[in-house]
Amino acid sequence: MTQMGEAKGKPKAQRRISISVLVPLIAFALMALFGWRLFTGDDSLPSALLGKPVPDFALPPVLGREDGLSTQDLIGHVSLVNVFASWCVPCRAEHPLFMELSAAGEVPLYGINYKDPPEQARSWLDELGDPYARVGADVDGRAGIEWGVYGVPETYVIAADGTIAFRHVGPITRAILQKTLLPMVRDLKTRTTKEPKL
């Protein structure tokens, strides 16, 4: 009886071991897939806001800055909006490109600082440079919810009429900037100048 009880117990123990190994493996695979999508710049996450007006929002400035950011600041010209945070490693990686973009002056870049302690946001911009024409502090993340932010960084192309033309999830690379964002900005600017003014 004892031997039979032990024999019955072994498969159950083996099942527990295989489940305890399988669950972490599945979790790791899902995290790896998410990480791959984030770091390869896969921007295929759907956005219900594409082609619709930017959300109605008004953010105070980041600590140490004079100008916050609101819906009205994004109407009347083609622009980019970058959602970033000091605690975001990919945000740090893309930041030098935004500094270059700001210096070139081809398109206004606006920032939404997402869920950052005020002092950390200010220190981050002071240390790395501030490429933003205006930057709003979304300390509680409410504006991010309105924008449908999935995670930082995210970058949006905004048309002159204030609609969201494009959303990129993940860090911006030089290739994405030159092959996707800037051509779209140029196309939107061309369309804006060709439209008859009423």
PDB file of N, CA and C in Angstrom, residues 84-173:
ATOM      1  N   PHE A  84       6.839  61.439 -22.357  1.00  0.00           N
ATOM      2  CA  PHE A  84       8.101  60.935 -21.814  1.00  0.00           C
ATOM      3  C   PHE A  84       8.084  60.977 -20.296  1.00  0.00           C
ATOM      4  N   ALA A  85       9.086  60.347 -19.686  1.00  0.00           N
ATOM      5  CA  ALA A  85       9.243  60.381 -18.232  1.00  0.00           C
ATOM      6  C   ALA A  85      10.715  60.207 -17.882  1.00  0.00           C
ATOM      7  N   SER A  86      11.116  60.757 -16.767  1.00  0.00           N
ATOM      8  CA  SER A  86      12.521  60.659 -16.348  1.00  0.00           C
ATOM      9  C   SER A  86      12.901  59.225 -15.988  1.00  0.00           C
ATOM     10  N   TRP A  87      11.943  58.429 -15.556  1.00  0.00           N
ATOM     11  CA  TRP A  87      12.202  57.046 -15.160  1.00  0.00           C
ATOM     12  C   TRP A  87      12.208  56.087 -16.355  1.00  0.00           C
ATOM     13  N   CYS A  88      12.003  56.607 -17.556  1.00  0.00           N
ATOM     14  CA  CYS A  88      11.868  55.778 -18.762  1.00  0.00           C
ATOM     15  C   CYS A  88      13.214  55.691 -19.482  1.00  0.00           C
ATOM     16  N   VAL A  89      13.816  54.500 -19.513  1.00  0.00           N
ATOM     17  CA  VAL A  89      15.118  54.313 -20.160  1.00  0.00           C
ATOM     18  C   VAL A  89      15.047  54.574 -21.668  1.00  0.00           C
ATOM     19  N   PRO A  90      14.039  54.063 -22.404  1.00  0.00           N
ATOM     20  CA  PRO A  90      13.963  54.370 -23.836  1.00  0.00           C
ATOM     21  C   PRO A  90      13.780  55.865 -24.127  1.00  0.00           C
ATOM     22  N   CYS A  91      13.172  56.609 -23.193  1.00  0.00           N
ATOM     23  CA  CYS A  91      13.022  58.058 -23.371  1.00  0.00           C
ATOM     24  C   CYS A  91      14.396  58.725 -23.405  1.00  0.00           C
ATOM     25  N   ARG A  92      15.272  58.259 -22.567  1.00  0.00           N
ATOM     26  CA  ARG A  92      16.637  58.794 -22.526  1.00  0.00           C
ATOM     27  C   ARG A  92      17.350  58.487 -23.843  1.00  0.00           C
ATOM     28  N   ALA A  93      17.101  57.308 -24.405  1.00  0.00           N
ATOM     29  CA  ALA A  93      17.762  56.906 -25.652  1.00  0.00           C
ATOM     30  C   ALA A  93      17.317  57.771 -26.830  1.00  0.00           C
ATOM     31  N   GLU A  94      16.035  58.148 -26.882  1.00  0.00           N
ATOM     32  CA  GLU A  94      15.542  58.926 -28.018  1.00  0.00           C
ATOM     33  C   GLU A  94      15.775  60.429 -27.862  1.00  0.00           C
ATOM     34  N   HIS A  95      16.078  60.867 -26.654  1.00  0.00           N
ATOM     35  CA  HIS A  95      16.160  62.299 -26.348  1.00  0.00           C
ATOM     36  C   HIS A  95      17.163  63.075 -27.220  1.00  0.00           C
ATOM     37  N   PRO A  96      18.367  62.546 -27.510  1.00  0.00           N
ATOM     38  CA  PRO A  96      19.290  63.298 -28.366  1.00  0.00           C
ATOM     39  C   PRO A  96      18.713  63.610 -29.752  1.00  0.00           C
ATOM     40  N   LEU A  97      17.885  62.713 -30.292  1.00  0.00           N
ATOM     41  CA  LEU A  97      17.242  62.985 -31.585  1.00  0.00           C
ATOM     42  C   LEU A  97      16.276  64.161 -31.474  1.00  0.00           C
ATOM     43  N   PHE A  98      15.571  64.241 -30.356  1.00  0.00           N
ATOM     44  CA  PHE A  98      14.655  65.366 -30.165  1.00  0.00           C
ATOM     45  C   PHE A  98      15.414  66.675 -29.985  1.00  0.00           C
ATOM     46  N   MET A  99      16.583  66.613 -29.375  1.00  0.00           N
ATOM     47  CA  MET A  99      17.411  67.815 -29.262  1.00  0.00           C
ATOM     48  C   MET A  99      17.837  68.288 -30.658  1.00  0.00           C
ATOM     49  N   GLU A 100      18.234  67.352 -31.515  1.00  0.00           N
ATOM     50  CA  GLU A 100      18.597  67.688 -32.902  1.00  0.00           C
ATOM     51  C   GLU A 100      17.402  68.251 -33.656  1.00  0.00           C
ATOM     52  N   LEU A 101      16.257  67.614 -33.502  1.00  0.00           N
ATOM     53  CA  LEU A 101      15.037  68.050 -34.181  1.00  0.00           C
ATOM     54  C   LEU A 101      14.660  69.461 -33.756  1.00  0.00           C
ATOM     55  N   SER A 102      14.767  69.739 -32.479  1.00  0.00           N
ATOM     56  CA  SER A 102      14.451  71.070 -31.964  1.00  0.00           C
ATOM     57  C   SER A 102      15.394  72.112 -32.544  1.00  0.00           C
ATOM     58  N   ALA A 103      16.685  71.783 -32.601  1.00  0.00           N
ATOM     59  CA  ALA A 103      17.682  72.723 -33.141  1.00  0.00           C
ATOM     60  C   ALA A 103      17.445  72.985 -34.618  1.00  0.00           C
ATOM     61  N   ALA A 104      16.977  71.985 -35.357  1.00  0.00           N
ATOM     62  CA  ALA A 104      16.720  72.151 -36.792  1.00  0.00           C
ATOM     63  C   ALA A 104      15.519  73.065 -37.037  1.00  0.00           C
ATOM     64  N   GLY A 105      14.553  73.067 -36.131  1.00  0.00           N
ATOM     65  CA  GLY A 105      13.407  73.968 -36.236  1.00  0.00           C
ATOM     66  C   GLY A 105      12.395  73.621 -37.310  1.00  0.00           C
ATOM     67  N   GLU A 106      12.419  72.394 -37.806  1.00  0.00           N
ATOM     68  CA  GLU A 106      11.488  72.030 -38.883  1.00  0.00           C
ATOM     69  C   GLU A 106      10.057  71.865 -38.410  1.00  0.00           C
ATOM     70  N   VAL A 107       9.884  71.387 -37.196  1.00  0.00           N
ATOM     71  CA  VAL A 107       8.539  71.155 -36.673  1.00  0.00           C
ATOM     72  C   VAL A 107       8.562  71.395 -35.160  1.00  0.00           C
ATOM     73  N   PRO A 108       7.533  72.072 -34.631  1.00  0.00           N
ATOM     74  CA  PRO A 108       7.481  72.265 -33.178  1.00  0.00           C
ATOM     75  C   PRO A 108       7.312  70.919 -32.471  1.00  0.00           C
ATOM     76  N   LEU A 109       8.032  70.736 -31.387  1.00  0.00           N
ATOM     77  CA  LEU A 109       7.947  69.536 -30.572  1.00  0.00           C
ATOM     78  C   LEU A 109       7.416  69.940 -29.203  1.00  0.00           C
ATOM     79  N   TYR A 110       6.339  69.277 -28.789  1.00  0.00           N
ATOM     80  CA  TYR A 110       5.742  69.531 -27.487  1.00  0.00           C
ATOM     81  C   TYR A 110       5.895  68.285 -26.631  1.00  0.00           C
ATOM     82  N   GLY A 111       5.953  68.470 -25.329  1.00  0.00           N
ATOM     83  CA  GLY A 111       6.148  67.345 -24.429  1.00  0.00           C
ATOM     84  C   GLY A 111       5.042  67.207 -23.412  1.00  0.00           C
ATOM     85  N   ILE A 112       4.719  65.960 -23.106  1.00  0.00           N
ATOM     86  CA  ILE A 112       3.853  65.633 -21.977  1.00  0.00           C
ATOM     87  C   ILE A 112       4.697  64.773 -21.048  1.00  0.00           C
ATOM     88  N   ASN A 113       5.023  65.336 -19.889  1.00  0.00           N
ATOM     89  CA  ASN A 113       5.813  64.611 -18.897  1.00  0.00           C
ATOM     90  C   ASN A 113       4.860  63.750 -18.084  1.00  0.00           C
ATOM     91  N   TYR A 114       5.012  62.447 -18.174  1.00  0.00           N
ATOM     92  CA  TYR A 114       4.025  61.484 -17.690  1.00  0.00           C
ATOM     93  C   TYR A 114       4.405  60.882 -16.339  1.00  0.00           C
ATOM     94  N   LYS A 115       3.553  61.117 -15.343  1.00  0.00           N
ATOM     95  CA  LYS A 115       3.670  60.503 -14.015  1.00  0.00           C
ATOM     96  C   LYS A 115       5.065  60.634 -13.407  1.00  0.00           C
ATOM     97  N   ASP A 116       5.597  61.817 -13.445  1.00  0.00           N
ATOM     98  CA  ASP A 116       6.931  62.076 -12.913  1.00  0.00           C
ATOM     99  C   ASP A 116       6.846  62.945 -11.663  1.00  0.00           C
ATOM    100  N   PRO A 117       7.640  62.669 -10.638  1.00  0.00           N
ATOM    101  CA  PRO A 117       7.752  63.628  -9.545  1.00  0.00           C
ATOM    102  C   PRO A 117       8.316  64.943 -10.096  1.00  0.00           C
ATOM    103  N   PRO A 118       7.739  66.086  -9.743  1.00  0.00           N
ATOM    104  CA  PRO A 118       8.133  67.370 -10.339  1.00  0.00           C
ATOM    105  C   PRO A 118       9.630  67.650 -10.331  1.00  0.00           C
ATOM    106  N   GLU A 119      10.299  67.382  -9.230  1.00  0.00           N
ATOM    107  CA  GLU A 119      11.724  67.670  -9.139  1.00  0.00           C
ATOM    108  C   GLU A 119      12.539  66.791 -10.092  1.00  0.00           C
ATOM    109  N   GLN A 120      12.122  65.527 -10.246  1.00  0.00           N
ATOM    110  CA  GLN A 120      12.833  64.615 -11.160  1.00  0.00           C
ATOM    111  C   GLN A 120      12.657  65.046 -12.609  1.00  0.00           C
ATOM    112  N   ALA A 121      11.459  65.497 -12.956  1.00  0.00           N
ATOM    113  CA  ALA A 121      11.216  65.969 -14.332  1.00  0.00           C
ATOM    114  C   ALA A 121      12.104  67.169 -14.639  1.00  0.00           C
ATOM    115  N   ARG A 122      12.155  68.108 -13.707  1.00  0.00           N
ATOM    116  CA  ARG A 122      12.982  69.295 -13.921  1.00  0.00           C
ATOM    117  C   ARG A 122      14.452  68.906 -14.038  1.00  0.00           C
ATOM    118  N   SER A 123      14.942  68.067 -13.165  1.00  0.00           N
ATOM    119  CA  SER A 123      16.347  67.646 -13.203  1.00  0.00           C
ATOM    120  C   SER A 123      16.689  66.950 -14.512  1.00  0.00           C
ATOM    121  N   TRP A 124      15.778  66.115 -14.984  1.00  0.00           N
ATOM    122  CA  TRP A 124      16.000  65.361 -16.221  1.00  0.00           C
ATOM    123  C   TRP A 124      16.153  66.326 -17.402  1.00  0.00           C
ATOM    124  N   LEU A 125      15.260  67.298 -17.511  1.00  0.00           N
ATOM    125  CA  LEU A 125      15.336  68.272 -18.605  1.00  0.00           C
ATOM    126  C   LEU A 125      16.545  69.184 -18.465  1.00  0.00           C
ATOM    127  N   ASP A 126      16.889  69.541 -17.238  1.00  0.00           N
ATOM    128  CA  ASP A 126      18.077  70.376 -17.019  1.00  0.00           C
ATOM    129  C   ASP A 126      19.349  69.628 -17.414  1.00  0.00           C
ATOM    130  N   GLU A 127      19.392  68.339 -17.111  1.00  0.00           N
ATOM    131  CA  GLU A 127      20.579  67.535 -17.401  1.00  0.00           C
ATOM    132  C   GLU A 127      20.726  67.233 -18.890  1.00  0.00           C
ATOM    133  N   LEU A 128      19.637  66.788 -19.526  1.00  0.00           N
ATOM    134  CA  LEU A 128      19.702  66.326 -20.917  1.00  0.00           C
ATOM    135  C   LEU A 128      19.400  67.410 -21.935  1.00  0.00           C
ATOM    136  N   GLY A 129      18.830  68.514 -21.497  1.00  0.00           N
ATOM    137  CA  GLY A 129      18.411  69.572 -22.412  1.00  0.00           C
ATOM    138  C   GLY A 129      16.912  69.522 -22.617  1.00  0.00           C
ATOM    139  N   ASP A 130      16.333  70.649 -22.967  1.00  0.00           N
ATOM    140  CA  ASP A 130      14.883  70.748 -23.140  1.00  0.00           C
ATOM    141  C   ASP A 130      14.566  71.069 -24.593  1.00  0.00           C
ATOM    142  N   PRO A 131      14.157  70.060 -25.375  1.00  0.00           N
ATOM    143  CA  PRO A 131      13.862  70.294 -26.788  1.00  0.00           C
ATOM    144  C   PRO A 131      12.436  70.780 -27.049  1.00  0.00           C
ATOM    145  N   TYR A 132      11.634  70.888 -26.001  1.00  0.00           N
ATOM    146  CA  TYR A 132      10.205  71.140 -26.168  1.00  0.00           C
ATOM    147  C   TYR A 132       9.875  72.628 -26.217  1.00  0.00           C
ATOM    148  N   ALA A 133       9.013  72.997 -27.169  1.00  0.00           N
ATOM    149  CA  ALA A 133       8.517  74.372 -27.238  1.00  0.00           C
ATOM    150  C   ALA A 133       7.661  74.669 -26.006  1.00  0.00           C
ATOM    151  N   ARG A 134       6.905  73.686 -25.590  1.00  0.00           N
ATOM    152  CA  ARG A 134       6.115  73.747 -24.362  1.00  0.00           C
ATOM    153  C   ARG A 134       6.080  72.333 -23.797  1.00  0.00           C
ATOM    154  N   VAL A 135       6.042  72.226 -22.481  1.00  0.00           N
ATOM    155  CA  VAL A 135       5.976  70.896 -21.869  1.00  0.00           C
ATOM    156  C   VAL A 135       5.052  70.944 -20.664  1.00  0.00           C
ATOM    157  N   GLY A 136       4.070  70.039 -20.670  1.00  0.00           N
ATOM    158  CA  GLY A 136       3.101  69.972 -19.588  1.00  0.00           C
ATOM    159  C   GLY A 136       3.391  68.822 -18.648  1.00  0.00           C
ATOM    160  N   ALA A 137       3.079  69.014 -17.382  1.00  0.00           N
ATOM    161  CA  ALA A 137       3.297  67.998 -16.362  1.00  0.00           C
ATOM    162  C   ALA A 137       2.004  67.220 -16.106  1.00  0.00           C
ATOM    163  N   ASP A 138       1.988  65.973 -16.526  1.00  0.00           N
ATOM    164  CA  ASP A 138       0.844  65.093 -16.305  1.00  0.00           C
ATOM    165  C   ASP A 138       1.165  64.205 -15.101  1.00  0.00           C
ATOM    166  N   VAL A 139       1.194  64.814 -13.936  1.00  0.00           N
ATOM    167  CA  VAL A 139       1.650  64.139 -12.721  1.00  0.00           C
ATOM    168  C   VAL A 139       0.763  62.948 -12.364  1.00  0.00           C
ATOM    169  N   ASP A 140      -0.552  63.092 -12.508  1.00  0.00           N
ATOM    170  CA  ASP A 140      -1.446  62.002 -12.118  1.00  0.00           C
ATOM    171  C   ASP A 140      -1.803  61.061 -13.275  1.00  0.00           C
ATOM    172  N   GLY A 141      -1.341  61.370 -14.481  1.00  0.00           N
ATOM    173  CA  GLY A 141      -1.579  60.486 -15.622  1.00  0.00           C
ATOM    174  C   GLY A 141      -2.939  60.627 -16.283  1.00  0.00           C
ATOM    175  N   ARG A 142      -3.749  61.590 -15.866  1.00  0.00           N
ATOM    176  CA  ARG A 142      -5.094  61.740 -16.450  1.00  0.00           C
ATOM    177  C   ARG A 142      -5.059  62.121 -17.929  1.00  0.00           C
ATOM    178  N   ALA A 143      -4.162  63.044 -18.290  1.00  0.00           N
ATOM    179  CA  ALA A 143      -4.058  63.429 -19.701  1.00  0.00           C
ATOM    180  C   ALA A 143      -3.597  62.235 -20.530  1.00  0.00           C
ATOM    181  N   GLY A 144      -2.683  61.443 -19.971  1.00  0.00           N
ATOM    182  CA  GLY A 144      -2.227  60.244 -20.657  1.00  0.00           C
ATOM    183  C   GLY A 144      -3.369  59.287 -20.954  1.00  0.00           C
ATOM    184  N   ILE A 145      -4.289  59.159 -20.008  1.00  0.00           N
ATOM    185  CA  ILE A 145      -5.466  58.310 -20.229  1.00  0.00           C
ATOM    186  C   ILE A 145      -6.293  58.860 -21.374  1.00  0.00           C
ATOM    187  N   GLU A 146      -6.488  60.190 -21.388  1.00  0.00           N
ATOM    188  CA  GLU A 146      -7.262  60.817 -22.464  1.00  0.00           C
ATOM    189  C   GLU A 146      -6.609  60.601 -23.830  1.00  0.00           C
ATOM    190  N   TRP A 147      -5.287  60.619 -23.858  1.00  0.00           N
ATOM    191  CA  TRP A 147      -4.550  60.410 -25.108  1.00  0.00           C
ATOM    192  C   TRP A 147      -4.473  58.936 -25.489  1.00  0.00           C
ATOM    193  N   GLY A 148      -4.844  58.051 -24.570  1.00  0.00           N
ATOM    194  CA  GLY A 148      -4.745  56.615 -24.842  1.00  0.00           C
ATOM    195  C   GLY A 148      -3.318  56.104 -24.732  1.00  0.00           C
ATOM    196  N   VAL A 149      -2.516  56.738 -23.879  1.00  0.00           N
ATOM    197  CA  VAL A 149      -1.118  56.344 -23.730  1.00  0.00           C
ATOM    198  C   VAL A 149      -1.042  54.918 -23.204  1.00  0.00           C
ATOM    199  N   TYR A 150      -0.285  54.105 -23.922  1.00  0.00           N
ATOM    200  CA  TYR A 150      -0.106  52.702 -23.571  1.00  0.00           C
ATOM    201  C   TYR A 150       1.120  52.536 -22.684  1.00  0.00           C
ATOM    202  N   GLY A 151       2.129  53.320 -22.946  1.00  0.00           N
ATOM    203  CA  GLY A 151       3.376  53.295 -22.186  1.00  0.00           C
ATOM    204  C   GLY A 151       4.295  54.344 -22.770  1.00  0.00           C
ATOM    205  N   VAL A 152       5.306  54.729 -22.020  1.00  0.00           N
ATOM    206  CA  VAL A 152       6.214  55.753 -22.532  1.00  0.00           C
ATOM    207  C   VAL A 152       7.470  55.092 -23.076  1.00  0.00           C
ATOM    208  N   PRO A 153       8.069  55.673 -24.091  1.00  0.00           N
ATOM    209  CA  PRO A 153       7.646  56.887 -24.788  1.00  0.00           C
ATOM    210  C   PRO A 153       6.598  56.592 -25.864  1.00  0.00           C
ATOM    211  N   GLU A 154       5.833  57.609 -26.166  1.00  0.00           N
ATOM    212  CA  GLU A 154       4.931  57.602 -27.309  1.00  0.00           C
ATOM    213  C   GLU A 154       5.059  58.962 -27.980  1.00  0.00           C
ATOM    214  N   THR A 155       4.941  58.963 -29.305  1.00  0.00           N
ATOM    215  CA  THR A 155       5.047  60.210 -30.055  1.00  0.00           C
ATOM    216  C   THR A 155       3.901  60.289 -31.051  1.00  0.00           C
ATOM    217  N   TYR A 156       3.291  61.457 -31.117  1.00  0.00           N
ATOM    218  CA  TYR A 156       2.136  61.691 -31.984  1.00  0.00           C
ATOM    219  C   TYR A 156       2.462  62.777 -33.002  1.00  0.00           C
ATOM    220  N   VAL A 157       1.960  62.601 -34.226  1.00  0.00           N
ATOM    221  CA  VAL A 157       2.008  63.657 -35.233  1.00  0.00           C
ATOM    222  C   VAL A 157       0.632  64.310 -35.220  1.00  0.00           C
ATOM    223  N   ILE A 158       0.617  65.623 -35.051  1.00  0.00           N
ATOM    224  CA  ILE A 158      -0.640  66.371 -34.977  1.00  0.00           C
ATOM    225  C   ILE A 158      -0.771  67.250 -36.219  1.00  0.00           C
ATOM    226  N   ALA A 159      -1.878  67.120 -36.908  1.00  0.00           N
ATOM    227  CA  ALA A 159      -2.150  67.937 -38.095  1.00  0.00           C
ATOM    228  C   ALA A 159      -2.524  69.352 -37.664  1.00  0.00           C
ATOM    229  N   ALA A 160      -2.475  70.286 -38.616  1.00  0.00           N
ATOM    230  CA  ALA A 160      -2.748  71.692 -38.310  1.00  0.00           C
ATOM    231  C   ALA A 160      -4.162  71.920 -37.781  1.00  0.00           C
ATOM    232  N   ASP A 161      -5.094  71.050 -38.156  1.00  0.00           N
ATOM    233  CA  ASP A 161      -6.471  71.211 -37.664  1.00  0.00           C
ATOM    234  C   ASP A 161      -6.657  70.622 -36.263  1.00  0.00           C
ATOM    235  N   GLY A 162      -5.569  70.145 -35.670  1.00  0.00           N
ATOM    236  CA  GLY A 162      -5.640  69.627 -34.310  1.00  0.00           C
ATOM    237  C   GLY A 162      -6.045  68.170 -34.212  1.00  0.00           C
ATOM    238  N   THR A 163      -5.997  67.442 -35.319  1.00  0.00           N
ATOM    239  CA  THR A 163      -6.314  66.017 -35.274  1.00  0.00           C
ATOM    240  C   THR A 163      -5.036  65.191 -35.174  1.00  0.00           C
ATOM    241  N   ILE A 164      -5.173  64.015 -34.596  1.00  0.00           N
ATOM    242  CA  ILE A 164      -4.042  63.098 -34.463  1.00  0.00           C
ATOM    243  C   ILE A 164      -3.881  62.340 -35.779  1.00  0.00           C
ATOM    244  N   ALA A 165      -2.753  62.561 -36.447  1.00  0.00           N
ATOM    245  CA  ALA A 165      -2.505  61.937 -37.744  1.00  0.00           C
ATOM    246  C   ALA A 165      -1.758  60.616 -37.624  1.00  0.00           C
ATOM    247  N   PHE A 166      -0.956  60.471 -36.561  1.00  0.00           N
ATOM    248  CA  PHE A 166      -0.121  59.276 -36.440  1.00  0.00           C
ATOM    249  C   PHE A 166       0.299  59.111 -34.987  1.00  0.00           C
ATOM    250  N   ARG A 167       0.475  57.854 -34.590  1.00  0.00           N
ATOM    251  CA  ARG A 167       0.934  57.541 -33.233  1.00  0.00           C
ATOM    252  C   ARG A 167       2.040  56.502 -33.328  1.00  0.00           C
ATOM    253  N   HIS A 168       3.148  56.799 -32.680  1.00  0.00           N
ATOM    254  CA  HIS A 168       4.253  55.827 -32.625  1.00  0.00           C
ATOM    255  C   HIS A 168       4.472  55.427 -31.171  1.00  0.00           C
ATOM    256  N   VAL A 169       4.436  54.125 -30.915  1.00  0.00           N
ATOM    257  CA  VAL A 169       4.666  53.598 -29.573  1.00  0.00           C
ATOM    258  C   VAL A 169       6.097  53.080 -29.510  1.00  0.00           C
ATOM    259  N   GLY A 170       6.833  53.534 -28.516  1.00  0.00           N
ATOM    260  CA  GLY A 170       8.218  53.101 -28.364  1.00  0.00           C
ATOM    261  C   GLY A 170       9.170  54.232 -28.697  1.00  0.00           C
ATOM    262  N   PRO A 171      10.455  53.983 -28.513  1.00  0.00           N
ATOM    263  CA  PRO A 171      11.433  55.049 -28.752  1.00  0.00           C
ATOM    264  C   PRO A 171      11.575  55.378 -30.229  1.00  0.00           C
ATOM    265  N   ILE A 172      11.810  56.640 -30.507  1.00  0.00           N
ATOM    266  CA  ILE A 172      12.067  57.098 -31.871  1.00  0.00           C
ATOM    267  C   ILE A 172      13.538  56.836 -32.192  1.00  0.00           C
ATOM    268  N   THR A 173      13.767  56.241 -33.353  1.00  0.00           N
ATOM    269  CA  THR A 173      15.133  56.055 -33.841  1.00  0.00           C
ATOM    270  C   THR A 173      15.353  57.037 -34.991  1.00  0.00           C
TER     271      THR A 173
END
